[in-house]
Coordinates of C-alpha atoms and ligand atoms in Angstrom, one line a residue:
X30 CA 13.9 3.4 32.4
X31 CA 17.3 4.8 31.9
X32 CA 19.1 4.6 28.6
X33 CA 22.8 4.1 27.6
X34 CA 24.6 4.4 24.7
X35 CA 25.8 1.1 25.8
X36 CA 22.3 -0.4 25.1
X37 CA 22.8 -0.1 21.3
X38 CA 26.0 0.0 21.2
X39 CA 26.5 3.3 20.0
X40 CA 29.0 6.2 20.8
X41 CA 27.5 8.6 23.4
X42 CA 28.9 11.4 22.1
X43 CA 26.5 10.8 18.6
X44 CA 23.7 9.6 21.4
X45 CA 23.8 13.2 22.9
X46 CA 23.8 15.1 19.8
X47 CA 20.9 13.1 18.7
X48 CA 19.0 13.7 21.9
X49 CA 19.9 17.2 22.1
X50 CA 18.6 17.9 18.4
X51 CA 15.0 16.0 18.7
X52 CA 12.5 17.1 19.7
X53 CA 11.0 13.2 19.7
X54 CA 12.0 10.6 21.6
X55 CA 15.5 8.5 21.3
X56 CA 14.6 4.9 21.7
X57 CA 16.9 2.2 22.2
X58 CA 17.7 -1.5 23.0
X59 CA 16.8 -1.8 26.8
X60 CA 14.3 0.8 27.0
X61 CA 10.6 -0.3 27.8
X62 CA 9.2 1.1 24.9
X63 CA 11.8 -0.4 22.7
X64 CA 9.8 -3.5 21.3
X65 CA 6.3 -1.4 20.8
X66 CA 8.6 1.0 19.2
X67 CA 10.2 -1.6 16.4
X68 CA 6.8 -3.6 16.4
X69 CA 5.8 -3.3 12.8
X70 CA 2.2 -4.7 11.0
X71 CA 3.7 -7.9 9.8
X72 CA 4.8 -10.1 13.1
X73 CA 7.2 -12.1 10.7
X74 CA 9.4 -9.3 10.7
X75 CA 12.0 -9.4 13.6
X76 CA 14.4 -6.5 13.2
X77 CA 16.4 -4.8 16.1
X78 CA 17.3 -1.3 15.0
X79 CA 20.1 0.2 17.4
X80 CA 18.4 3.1 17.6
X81 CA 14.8 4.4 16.9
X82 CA 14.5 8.6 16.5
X83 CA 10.9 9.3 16.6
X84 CA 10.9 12.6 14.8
X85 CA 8.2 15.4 15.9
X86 CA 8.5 17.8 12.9
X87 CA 10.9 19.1 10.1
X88 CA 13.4 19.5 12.1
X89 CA 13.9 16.4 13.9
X90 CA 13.9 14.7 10.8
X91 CA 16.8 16.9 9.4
X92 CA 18.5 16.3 12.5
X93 CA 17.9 12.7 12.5
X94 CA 19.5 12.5 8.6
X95 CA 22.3 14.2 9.1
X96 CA 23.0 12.2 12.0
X97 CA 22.4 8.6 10.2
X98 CA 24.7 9.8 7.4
X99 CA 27.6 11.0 9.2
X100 CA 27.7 8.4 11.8
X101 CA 28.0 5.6 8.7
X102 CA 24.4 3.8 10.7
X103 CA 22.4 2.3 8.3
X104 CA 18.9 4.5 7.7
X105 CA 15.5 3.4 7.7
X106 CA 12.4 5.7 7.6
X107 CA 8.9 4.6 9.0
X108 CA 5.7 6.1 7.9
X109 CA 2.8 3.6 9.0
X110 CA 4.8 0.3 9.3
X111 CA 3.2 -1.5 6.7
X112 CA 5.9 -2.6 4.5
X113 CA 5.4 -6.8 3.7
X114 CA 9.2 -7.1 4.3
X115 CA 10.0 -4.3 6.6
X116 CA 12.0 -2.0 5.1
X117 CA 10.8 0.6 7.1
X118 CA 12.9 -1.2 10.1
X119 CA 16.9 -0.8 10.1
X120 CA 18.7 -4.1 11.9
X121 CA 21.4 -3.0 13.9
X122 CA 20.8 0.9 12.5
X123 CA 19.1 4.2 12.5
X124 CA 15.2 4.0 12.1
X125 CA 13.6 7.2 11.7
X126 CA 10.3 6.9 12.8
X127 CA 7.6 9.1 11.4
X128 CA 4.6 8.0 13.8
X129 CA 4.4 11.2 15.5
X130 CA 3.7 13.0 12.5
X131 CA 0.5 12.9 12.4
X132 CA -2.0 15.4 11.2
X133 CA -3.8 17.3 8.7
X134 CA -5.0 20.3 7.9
X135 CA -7.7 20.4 5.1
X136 CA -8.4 23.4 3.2
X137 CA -12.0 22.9 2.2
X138 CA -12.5 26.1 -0.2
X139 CA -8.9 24.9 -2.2
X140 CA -10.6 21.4 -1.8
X141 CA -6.8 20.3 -0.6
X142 CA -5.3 18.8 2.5
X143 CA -1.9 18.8 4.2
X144 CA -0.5 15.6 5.7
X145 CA 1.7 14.6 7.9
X146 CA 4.3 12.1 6.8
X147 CA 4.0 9.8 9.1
X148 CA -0.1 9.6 9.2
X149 CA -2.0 6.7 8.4
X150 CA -5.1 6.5 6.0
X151 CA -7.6 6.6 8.3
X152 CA -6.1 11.0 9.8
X153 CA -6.2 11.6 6.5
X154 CA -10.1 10.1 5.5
X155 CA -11.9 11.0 9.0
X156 CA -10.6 14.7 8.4
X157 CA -11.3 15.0 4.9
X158 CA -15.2 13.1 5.5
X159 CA -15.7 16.1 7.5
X160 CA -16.0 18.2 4.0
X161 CA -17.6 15.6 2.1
X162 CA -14.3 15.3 0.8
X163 CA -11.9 12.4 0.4
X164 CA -8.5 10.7 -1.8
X165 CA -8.4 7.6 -3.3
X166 CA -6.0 5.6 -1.2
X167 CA -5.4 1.7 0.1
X168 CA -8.4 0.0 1.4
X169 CA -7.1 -0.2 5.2
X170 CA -7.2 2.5 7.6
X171 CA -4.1 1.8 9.3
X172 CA -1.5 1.9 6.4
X173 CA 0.9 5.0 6.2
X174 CA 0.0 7.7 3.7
X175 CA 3.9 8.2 3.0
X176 CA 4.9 4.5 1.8
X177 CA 1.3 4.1 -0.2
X178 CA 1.6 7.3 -1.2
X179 CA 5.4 7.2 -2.4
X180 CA 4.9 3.8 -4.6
X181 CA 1.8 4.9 -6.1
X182 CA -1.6 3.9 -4.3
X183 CA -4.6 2.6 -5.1
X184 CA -7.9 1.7 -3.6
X185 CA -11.9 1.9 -4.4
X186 CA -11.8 5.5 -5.9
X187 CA -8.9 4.7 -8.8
X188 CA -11.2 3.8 -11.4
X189 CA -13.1 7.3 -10.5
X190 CA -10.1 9.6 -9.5
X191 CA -7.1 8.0 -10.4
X192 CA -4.0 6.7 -8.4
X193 CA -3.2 8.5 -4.8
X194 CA -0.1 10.2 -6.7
X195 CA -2.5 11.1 -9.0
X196 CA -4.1 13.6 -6.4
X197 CA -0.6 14.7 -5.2
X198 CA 0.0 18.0 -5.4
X199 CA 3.3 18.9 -3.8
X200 CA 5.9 17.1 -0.8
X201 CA 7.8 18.3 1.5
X202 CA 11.2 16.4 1.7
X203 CA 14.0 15.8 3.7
X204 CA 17.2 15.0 1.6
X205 CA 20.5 12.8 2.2
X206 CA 21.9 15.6 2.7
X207 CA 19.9 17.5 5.3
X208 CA 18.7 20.2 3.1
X209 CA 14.7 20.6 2.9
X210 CA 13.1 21.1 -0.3
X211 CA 10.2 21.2 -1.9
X212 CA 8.8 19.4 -4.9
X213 CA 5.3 19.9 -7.5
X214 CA 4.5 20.8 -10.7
X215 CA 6.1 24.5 -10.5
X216 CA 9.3 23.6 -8.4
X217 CA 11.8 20.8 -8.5
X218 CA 9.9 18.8 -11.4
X219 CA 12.6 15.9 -11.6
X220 CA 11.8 15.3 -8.1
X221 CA 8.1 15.5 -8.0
X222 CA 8.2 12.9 -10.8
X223 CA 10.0 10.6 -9.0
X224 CA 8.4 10.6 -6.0
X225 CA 4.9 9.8 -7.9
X226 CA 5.8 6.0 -7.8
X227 CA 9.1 6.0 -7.3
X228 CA 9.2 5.2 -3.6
X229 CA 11.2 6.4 -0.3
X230 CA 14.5 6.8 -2.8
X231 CA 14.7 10.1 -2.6
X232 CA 14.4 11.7 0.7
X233 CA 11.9 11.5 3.5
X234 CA 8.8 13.4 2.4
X235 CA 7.9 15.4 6.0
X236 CA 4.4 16.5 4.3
X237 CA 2.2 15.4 1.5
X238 CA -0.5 18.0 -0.6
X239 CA -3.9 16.0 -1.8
X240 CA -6.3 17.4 -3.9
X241 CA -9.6 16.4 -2.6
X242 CA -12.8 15.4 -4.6
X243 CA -16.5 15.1 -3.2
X244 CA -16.7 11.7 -1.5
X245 CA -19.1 10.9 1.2
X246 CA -21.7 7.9 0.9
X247 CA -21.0 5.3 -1.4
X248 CA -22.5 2.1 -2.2
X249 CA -20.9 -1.2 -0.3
X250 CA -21.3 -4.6 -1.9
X251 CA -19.6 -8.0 -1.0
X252 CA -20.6 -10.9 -3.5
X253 CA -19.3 -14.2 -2.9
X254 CA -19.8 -17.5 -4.7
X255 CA -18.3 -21.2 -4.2
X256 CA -14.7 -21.5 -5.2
X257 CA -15.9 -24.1 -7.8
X258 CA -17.1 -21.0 -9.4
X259 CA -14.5 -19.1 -10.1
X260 CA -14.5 -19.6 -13.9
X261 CA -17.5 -18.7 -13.9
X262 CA -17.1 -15.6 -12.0
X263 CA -13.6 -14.9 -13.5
X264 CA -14.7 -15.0 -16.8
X265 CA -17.6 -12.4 -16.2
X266 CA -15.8 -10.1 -14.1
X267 CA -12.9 -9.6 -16.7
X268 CA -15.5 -8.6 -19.6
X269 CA -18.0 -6.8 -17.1
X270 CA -15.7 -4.4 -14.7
X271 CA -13.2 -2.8 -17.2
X272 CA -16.6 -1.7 -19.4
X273 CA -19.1 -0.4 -15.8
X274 CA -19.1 3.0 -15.7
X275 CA -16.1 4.3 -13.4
X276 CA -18.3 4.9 -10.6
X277 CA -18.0 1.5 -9.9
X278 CA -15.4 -0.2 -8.5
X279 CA -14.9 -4.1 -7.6
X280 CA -12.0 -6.2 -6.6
X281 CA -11.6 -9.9 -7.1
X282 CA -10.7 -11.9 -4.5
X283 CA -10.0 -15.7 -3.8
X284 CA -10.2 -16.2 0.7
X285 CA -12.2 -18.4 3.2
X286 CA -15.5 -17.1 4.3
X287 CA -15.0 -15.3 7.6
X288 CA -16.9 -17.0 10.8
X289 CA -19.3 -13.6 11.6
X290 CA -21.7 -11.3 10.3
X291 CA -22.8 -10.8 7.7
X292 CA -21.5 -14.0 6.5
X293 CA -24.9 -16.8 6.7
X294 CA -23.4 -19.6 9.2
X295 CA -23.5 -22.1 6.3
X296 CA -20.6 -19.7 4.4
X297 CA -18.4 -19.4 7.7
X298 CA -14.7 -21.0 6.9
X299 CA -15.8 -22.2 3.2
X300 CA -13.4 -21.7 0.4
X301 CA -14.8 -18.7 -1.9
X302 CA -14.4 -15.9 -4.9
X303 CA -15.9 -12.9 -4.4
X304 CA -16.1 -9.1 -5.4
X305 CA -15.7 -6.3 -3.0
X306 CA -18.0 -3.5 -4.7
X307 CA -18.0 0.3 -4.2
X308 CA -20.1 2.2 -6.3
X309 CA -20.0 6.3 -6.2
X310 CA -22.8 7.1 -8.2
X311 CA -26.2 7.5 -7.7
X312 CA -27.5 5.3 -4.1
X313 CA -31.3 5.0 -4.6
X314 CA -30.2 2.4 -7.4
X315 CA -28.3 -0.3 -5.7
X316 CA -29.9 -2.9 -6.8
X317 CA -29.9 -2.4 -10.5
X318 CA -26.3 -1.5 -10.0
X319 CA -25.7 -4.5 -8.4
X320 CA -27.8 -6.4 -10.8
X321 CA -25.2 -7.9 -13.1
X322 CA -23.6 -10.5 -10.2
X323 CA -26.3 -12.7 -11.0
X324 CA -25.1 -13.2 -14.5
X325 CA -22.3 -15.9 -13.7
X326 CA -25.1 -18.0 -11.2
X327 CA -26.8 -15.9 -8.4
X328 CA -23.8 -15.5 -5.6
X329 CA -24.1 -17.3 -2.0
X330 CA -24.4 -14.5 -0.5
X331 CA -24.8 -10.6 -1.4
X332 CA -25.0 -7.7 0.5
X333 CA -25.0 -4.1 -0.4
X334 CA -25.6 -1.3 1.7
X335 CA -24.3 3.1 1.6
X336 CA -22.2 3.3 4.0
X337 CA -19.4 6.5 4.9
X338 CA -16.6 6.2 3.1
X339 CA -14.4 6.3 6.2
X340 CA -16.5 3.4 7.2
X341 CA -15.3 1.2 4.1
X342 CA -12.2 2.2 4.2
X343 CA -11.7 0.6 8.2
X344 CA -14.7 -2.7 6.9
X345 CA -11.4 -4.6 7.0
X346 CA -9.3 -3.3 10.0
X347 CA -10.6 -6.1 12.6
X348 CA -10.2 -9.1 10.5
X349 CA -6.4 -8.3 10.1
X350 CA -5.2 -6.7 12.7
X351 CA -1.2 -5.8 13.0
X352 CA 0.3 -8.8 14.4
X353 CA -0.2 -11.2 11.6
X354 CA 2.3 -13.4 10.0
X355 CA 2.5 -12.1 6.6
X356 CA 4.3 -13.3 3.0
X357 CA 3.3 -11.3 0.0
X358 CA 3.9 -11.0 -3.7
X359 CA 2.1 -9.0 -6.2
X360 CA 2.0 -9.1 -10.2
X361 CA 0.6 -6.6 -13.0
X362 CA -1.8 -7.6 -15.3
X363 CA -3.5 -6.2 -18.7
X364 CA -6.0 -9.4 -19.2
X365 CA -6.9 -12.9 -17.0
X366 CA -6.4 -15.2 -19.3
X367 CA -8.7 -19.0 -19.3
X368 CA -5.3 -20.3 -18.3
X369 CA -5.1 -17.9 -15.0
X370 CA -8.9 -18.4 -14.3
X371 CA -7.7 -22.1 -13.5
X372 CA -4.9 -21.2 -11.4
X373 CA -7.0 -18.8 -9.7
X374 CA -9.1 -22.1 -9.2
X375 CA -6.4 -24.2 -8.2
X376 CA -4.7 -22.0 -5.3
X377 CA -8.3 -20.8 -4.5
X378 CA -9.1 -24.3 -4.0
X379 CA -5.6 -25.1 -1.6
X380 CA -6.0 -21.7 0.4
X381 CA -4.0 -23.3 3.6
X382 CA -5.3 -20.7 6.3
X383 CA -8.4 -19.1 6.9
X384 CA -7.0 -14.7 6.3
X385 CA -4.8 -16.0 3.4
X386 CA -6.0 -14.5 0.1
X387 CA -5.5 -13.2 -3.3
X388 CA -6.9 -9.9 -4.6
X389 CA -6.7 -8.3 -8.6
X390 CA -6.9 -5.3 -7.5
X391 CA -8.9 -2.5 -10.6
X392 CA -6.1 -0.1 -11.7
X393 CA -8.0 1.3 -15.0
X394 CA -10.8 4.0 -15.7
X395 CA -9.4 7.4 -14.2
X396 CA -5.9 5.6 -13.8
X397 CA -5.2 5.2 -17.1
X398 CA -6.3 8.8 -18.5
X399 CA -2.8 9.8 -16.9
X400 CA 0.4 9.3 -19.1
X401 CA 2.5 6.7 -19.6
X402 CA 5.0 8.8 -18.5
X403 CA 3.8 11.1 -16.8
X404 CA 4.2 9.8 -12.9
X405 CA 7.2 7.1 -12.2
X406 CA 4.4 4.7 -11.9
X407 CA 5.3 2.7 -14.9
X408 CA 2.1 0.2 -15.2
X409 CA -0.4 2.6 -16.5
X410 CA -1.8 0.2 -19.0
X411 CA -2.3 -2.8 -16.0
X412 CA -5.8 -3.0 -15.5
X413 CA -5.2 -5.1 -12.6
X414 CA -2.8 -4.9 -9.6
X415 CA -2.6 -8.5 -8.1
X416 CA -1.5 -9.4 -4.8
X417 CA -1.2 -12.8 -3.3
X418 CA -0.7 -12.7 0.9
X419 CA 0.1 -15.7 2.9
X420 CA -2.1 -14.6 6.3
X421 CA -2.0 -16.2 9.7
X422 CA -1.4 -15.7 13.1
X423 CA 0.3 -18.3 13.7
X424 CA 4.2 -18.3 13.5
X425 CA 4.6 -21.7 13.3
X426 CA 2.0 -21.5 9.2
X427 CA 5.0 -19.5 8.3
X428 CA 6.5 -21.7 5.8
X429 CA 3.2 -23.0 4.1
X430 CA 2.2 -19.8 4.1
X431 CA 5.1 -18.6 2.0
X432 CA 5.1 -22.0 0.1
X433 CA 1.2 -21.2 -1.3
X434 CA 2.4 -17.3 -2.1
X435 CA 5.1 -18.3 -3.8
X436 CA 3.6 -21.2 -5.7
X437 CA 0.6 -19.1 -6.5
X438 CA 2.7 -15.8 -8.0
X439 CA 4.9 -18.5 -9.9
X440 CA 1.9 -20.4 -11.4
X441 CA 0.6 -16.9 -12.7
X442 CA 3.6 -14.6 -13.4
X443 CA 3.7 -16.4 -17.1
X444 CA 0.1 -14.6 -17.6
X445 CA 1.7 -11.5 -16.1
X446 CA 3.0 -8.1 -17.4
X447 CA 6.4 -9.1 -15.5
X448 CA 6.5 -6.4 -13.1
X449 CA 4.7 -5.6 -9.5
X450 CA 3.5 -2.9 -7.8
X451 CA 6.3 -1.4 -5.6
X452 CA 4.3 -1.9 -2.4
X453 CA 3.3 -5.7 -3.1
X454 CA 6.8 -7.2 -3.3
X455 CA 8.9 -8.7 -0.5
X456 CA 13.1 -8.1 -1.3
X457 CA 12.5 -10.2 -4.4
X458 CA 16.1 -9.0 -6.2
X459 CA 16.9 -5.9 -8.2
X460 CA 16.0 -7.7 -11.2
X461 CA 12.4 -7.7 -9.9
X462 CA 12.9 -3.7 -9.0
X463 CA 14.0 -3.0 -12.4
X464 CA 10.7 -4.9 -13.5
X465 CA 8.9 -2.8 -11.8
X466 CA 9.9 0.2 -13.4
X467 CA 10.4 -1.0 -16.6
X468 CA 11.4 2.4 -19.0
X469 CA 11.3 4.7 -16.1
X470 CA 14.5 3.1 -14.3
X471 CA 16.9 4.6 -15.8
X472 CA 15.4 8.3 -15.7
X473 CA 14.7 7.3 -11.9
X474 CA 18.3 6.2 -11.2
X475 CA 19.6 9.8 -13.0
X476 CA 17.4 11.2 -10.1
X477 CA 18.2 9.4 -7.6
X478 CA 22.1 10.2 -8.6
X479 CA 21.0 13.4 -8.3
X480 CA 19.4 13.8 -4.5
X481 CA 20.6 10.6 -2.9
X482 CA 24.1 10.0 -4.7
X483 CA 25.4 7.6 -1.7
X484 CA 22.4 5.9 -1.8
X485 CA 21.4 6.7 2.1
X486 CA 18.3 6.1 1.4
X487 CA 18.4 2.1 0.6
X488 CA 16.1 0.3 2.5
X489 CA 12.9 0.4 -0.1
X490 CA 12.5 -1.3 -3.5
X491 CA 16.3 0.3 -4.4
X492 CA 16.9 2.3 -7.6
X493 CA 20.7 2.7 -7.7
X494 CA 22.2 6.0 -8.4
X495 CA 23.5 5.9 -11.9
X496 CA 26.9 5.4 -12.2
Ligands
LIG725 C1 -3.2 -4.6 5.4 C2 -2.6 -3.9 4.2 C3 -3.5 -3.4 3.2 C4 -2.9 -2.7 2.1 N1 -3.8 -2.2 1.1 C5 -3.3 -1.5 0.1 C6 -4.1 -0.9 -0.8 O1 -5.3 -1.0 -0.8 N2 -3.6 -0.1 -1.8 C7 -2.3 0.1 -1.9 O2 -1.8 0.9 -2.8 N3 -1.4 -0.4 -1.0 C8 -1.9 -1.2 0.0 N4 -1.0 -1.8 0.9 C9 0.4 -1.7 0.6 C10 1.0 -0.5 1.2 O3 0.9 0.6 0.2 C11 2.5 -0.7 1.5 O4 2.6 -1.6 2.5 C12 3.2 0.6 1.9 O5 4.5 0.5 1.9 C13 2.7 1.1 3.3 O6 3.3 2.3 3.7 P1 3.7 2.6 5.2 O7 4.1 4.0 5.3 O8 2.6 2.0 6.1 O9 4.9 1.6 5.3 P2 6.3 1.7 6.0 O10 6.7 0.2 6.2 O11 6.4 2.6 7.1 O12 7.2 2.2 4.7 C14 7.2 1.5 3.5 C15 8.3 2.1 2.7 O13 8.0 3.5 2.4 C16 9.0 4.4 2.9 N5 8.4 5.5 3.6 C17 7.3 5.5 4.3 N6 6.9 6.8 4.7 C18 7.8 7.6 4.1 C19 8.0 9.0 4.0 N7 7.2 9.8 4.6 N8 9.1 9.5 3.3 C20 9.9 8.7 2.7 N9 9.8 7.3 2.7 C21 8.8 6.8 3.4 C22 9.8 3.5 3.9 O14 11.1 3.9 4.1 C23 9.7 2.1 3.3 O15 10.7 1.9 2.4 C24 -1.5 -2.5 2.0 C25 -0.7 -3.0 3.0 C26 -1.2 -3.7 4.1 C27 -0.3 -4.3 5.1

């Protein structure tokens, strides 16, 4: 179909010079691609950007920065659409759109892969696999490597290897003002700091540098127990996981029983807590591993199995497809109180839909041998990293959704640290940002002053330029 300036709305003259310096695709209000293009993972998100620049390389981005900053559009970059309240989209604006940058390139001698910015988990895993190799990263294949990545990142190998910025070893960025740099432990320090936790602040990162550690078969465990159970559950998981030896790994989860294998028919659409295992060390000893989930009352239903850890990391991919509506908020926290256990109880209990759910995720063991301030991550003594998500497909759950979310993060934020992971919150205030940062915002707003003193780059969690 035949696009027009007149589409968007936009000046032909800046459509030209937009289409004359990508590479990519221009897509715009009109075109047939246009809603696939500004379709993002959560369906509750509804944004009309005037104009979508799907970038190819480098270059396209640089074009496509310099053009969003002198034509006054408001910017957006997209890495793998995942953001809860899509800040990845720009309404009425320039969206740079990073899907076409996908690819790696693992070095399996250096033990390191190159990414693309705009790949999703899943490029990055299937290549590494191929080495025996692997990064701890988010437990769903389709997230973006560049906003998990950017706020921090963490997922069934943190308690063994750390944060995803914790394997970071260099970026290649795109800044406000067009210029690419490059950012690690040898060059541009300020920057490689900041962009360990710190978000999409700072520029548009083109390419990310992993270290890699040996990952290939790892042990798979769901346990799941009534939802009358939790304090007994609750109260044995917060003494047991933070002593197991890092090689295991296990997140606590509140949700409804999905209605398929390997759930037991009985257990389909029943209210549960359970603990999604993965265990790295030795796999002839599952079951003594495993062991330990009888001690709160032997689970409904258990199930371990090795599995590939590419396999693990897509186990959740069909259950919640993009498409969803979804309302999320997230909390940091160093203990679970008794007083939390019954909250967890009480919204456990009330789940309204059958995908919404609560997870604590583990952000301890090799997490927390990195330094307080060492990374912009500024939660390194959390040992959990809580998220509550209002799931369902249905547009019209949208409010109760939100309403059990809401009530559920307010009922608990008293037993909190105060501040969330960067990648859990919806726009939730710049209180709430600075929360999240706690000690590290103002060293993060002197570099943001720095590379991004207009602020272009304001449609993330936003750390203001200092004044
Ligand atoms: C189903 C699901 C499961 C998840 N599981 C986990 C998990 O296990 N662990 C975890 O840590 N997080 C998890 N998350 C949260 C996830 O980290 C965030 O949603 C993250 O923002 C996704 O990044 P993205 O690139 O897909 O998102 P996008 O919406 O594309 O981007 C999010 C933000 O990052 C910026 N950004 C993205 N790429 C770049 C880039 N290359 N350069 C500069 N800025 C960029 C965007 O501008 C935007 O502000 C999950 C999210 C979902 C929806």
């Amino acid at each position: 179909m035949e696009t027009t300036g007149g589409a968007s709305g936009l000046d032909e003259q800046l459509l030209e010079q937009l289409r004359a310096g990508l590479r990519g695709d221009v897509v715009l209000p009109g075109d047939a691609r246009y809603d696939d293009a500004r379709a993002i993972y959560n369906a509750m998100i509804d944004k009309r950007p005037a104009v979508l620049a799907r970038c190819v390389d480098a270059g396209d981005v640089i074009t496509a920065v310099n053009l969003g900053r002198d034509s006054g559009l408001e910017v957006a970059v997209m890495g793998g659409g995942h953001s809860g309240p899509g800040l990845c989209l720009a309404e009425g604006g320039l969206t740079i759109d990073l899907s076409p940058m996908r690819w790696v390139r693992v070095d399996p001698e250096a033990r390191t892969a190159q990414v693309g910015g705009g790949s999703q988990l899943g490029d990055l895993d299937h290549a590494a696999h191929a080495f025996g190799l692997g990064v701890p990263a988010g437990i769903y294949s389709q997230t973006g490597v560049g906003g998990l990545t950017l706020g921090g990142g963490h997922g069934y190998l943190t308690r063994k290897y750390g944060l995803t910025i914790d394997s970071l070893l260099a970026v290649d960025v795109v800044l406000a003002d067009g210029s690419f740099t490059k950012a690690s432990e040898q060059e541009n320090q300020d920057l490689f700091w900041a962009v360990r936790g710190g978000g999409g602040n700072f520029g548009i990162v083109t390419s990310f540098t992993y270290r890699l550690h040996p990952i290939h078969t790892v042990g798979v465990g769901i346990s799941v127990w009534p939802i009358e159970q939790t304090p007994a559950v609750l109260g044995w998981y917060r003494e047991f996981l933070p002593q197991a030896p890092e090689d295991l790994y296990g997140f606590f989860a509140v949700l409804v029983v999905p209605p398929g294998p390997p759930f037991p028919e009985e257990l389909h659409h029943k209210k549960v807590c359970g603990v999604v295992w993965c265990y790295t060390g030795d796999l002839d000893n599952l079951e003594a591993v495993f062991a330990p989930v009888n001690q709160p009352g032997a689970p409904a239903f258990h199930f371990a199995a090795p599995m590939p850890y590419p396999m693990l990391q897509s186990l959740f991919d069909a259950l919640i497809p993009p498409g969803l509506q979804w309302y999320w908020r997230g909390d940091f926290f160093d203990q679970i109180t008794d007083e939390a256990i019954q909250v967890h109880l009480e919204y456990g209990s009330n789940n309204p839909t059958a995908l919404s759910t609560m997870h604590l995720y583990p952000v301890d063991g090799a997490a927390h041998r990195v330094g307080a301030d060492d990374t912009a991550w500024s939660y390194r003594d959390a040992v959990w990293s809580g998220v509550f998500g209002g799931i369902d497909p249905d547009p019209a759950n949208a409010e109760r959704i939100k309403e059990w979310c809401v009530g559920y993060w307010g009922a608990l934020h008293p037993y909190s640290m105060g501040g969330a992971y960067v990648n859990f919150m919806m726009e939730e205030g710049q209180e709430r940002v600075q929360a999240t940062y706690r000690g590290h915002y103002e060293r993060l707003a002197q570099i943001k002053r720095q590379y991004d003193p207009s602020n272009l780059f304001h449609l993330n969690q936003n750390i203001k330029p200092a004044s």
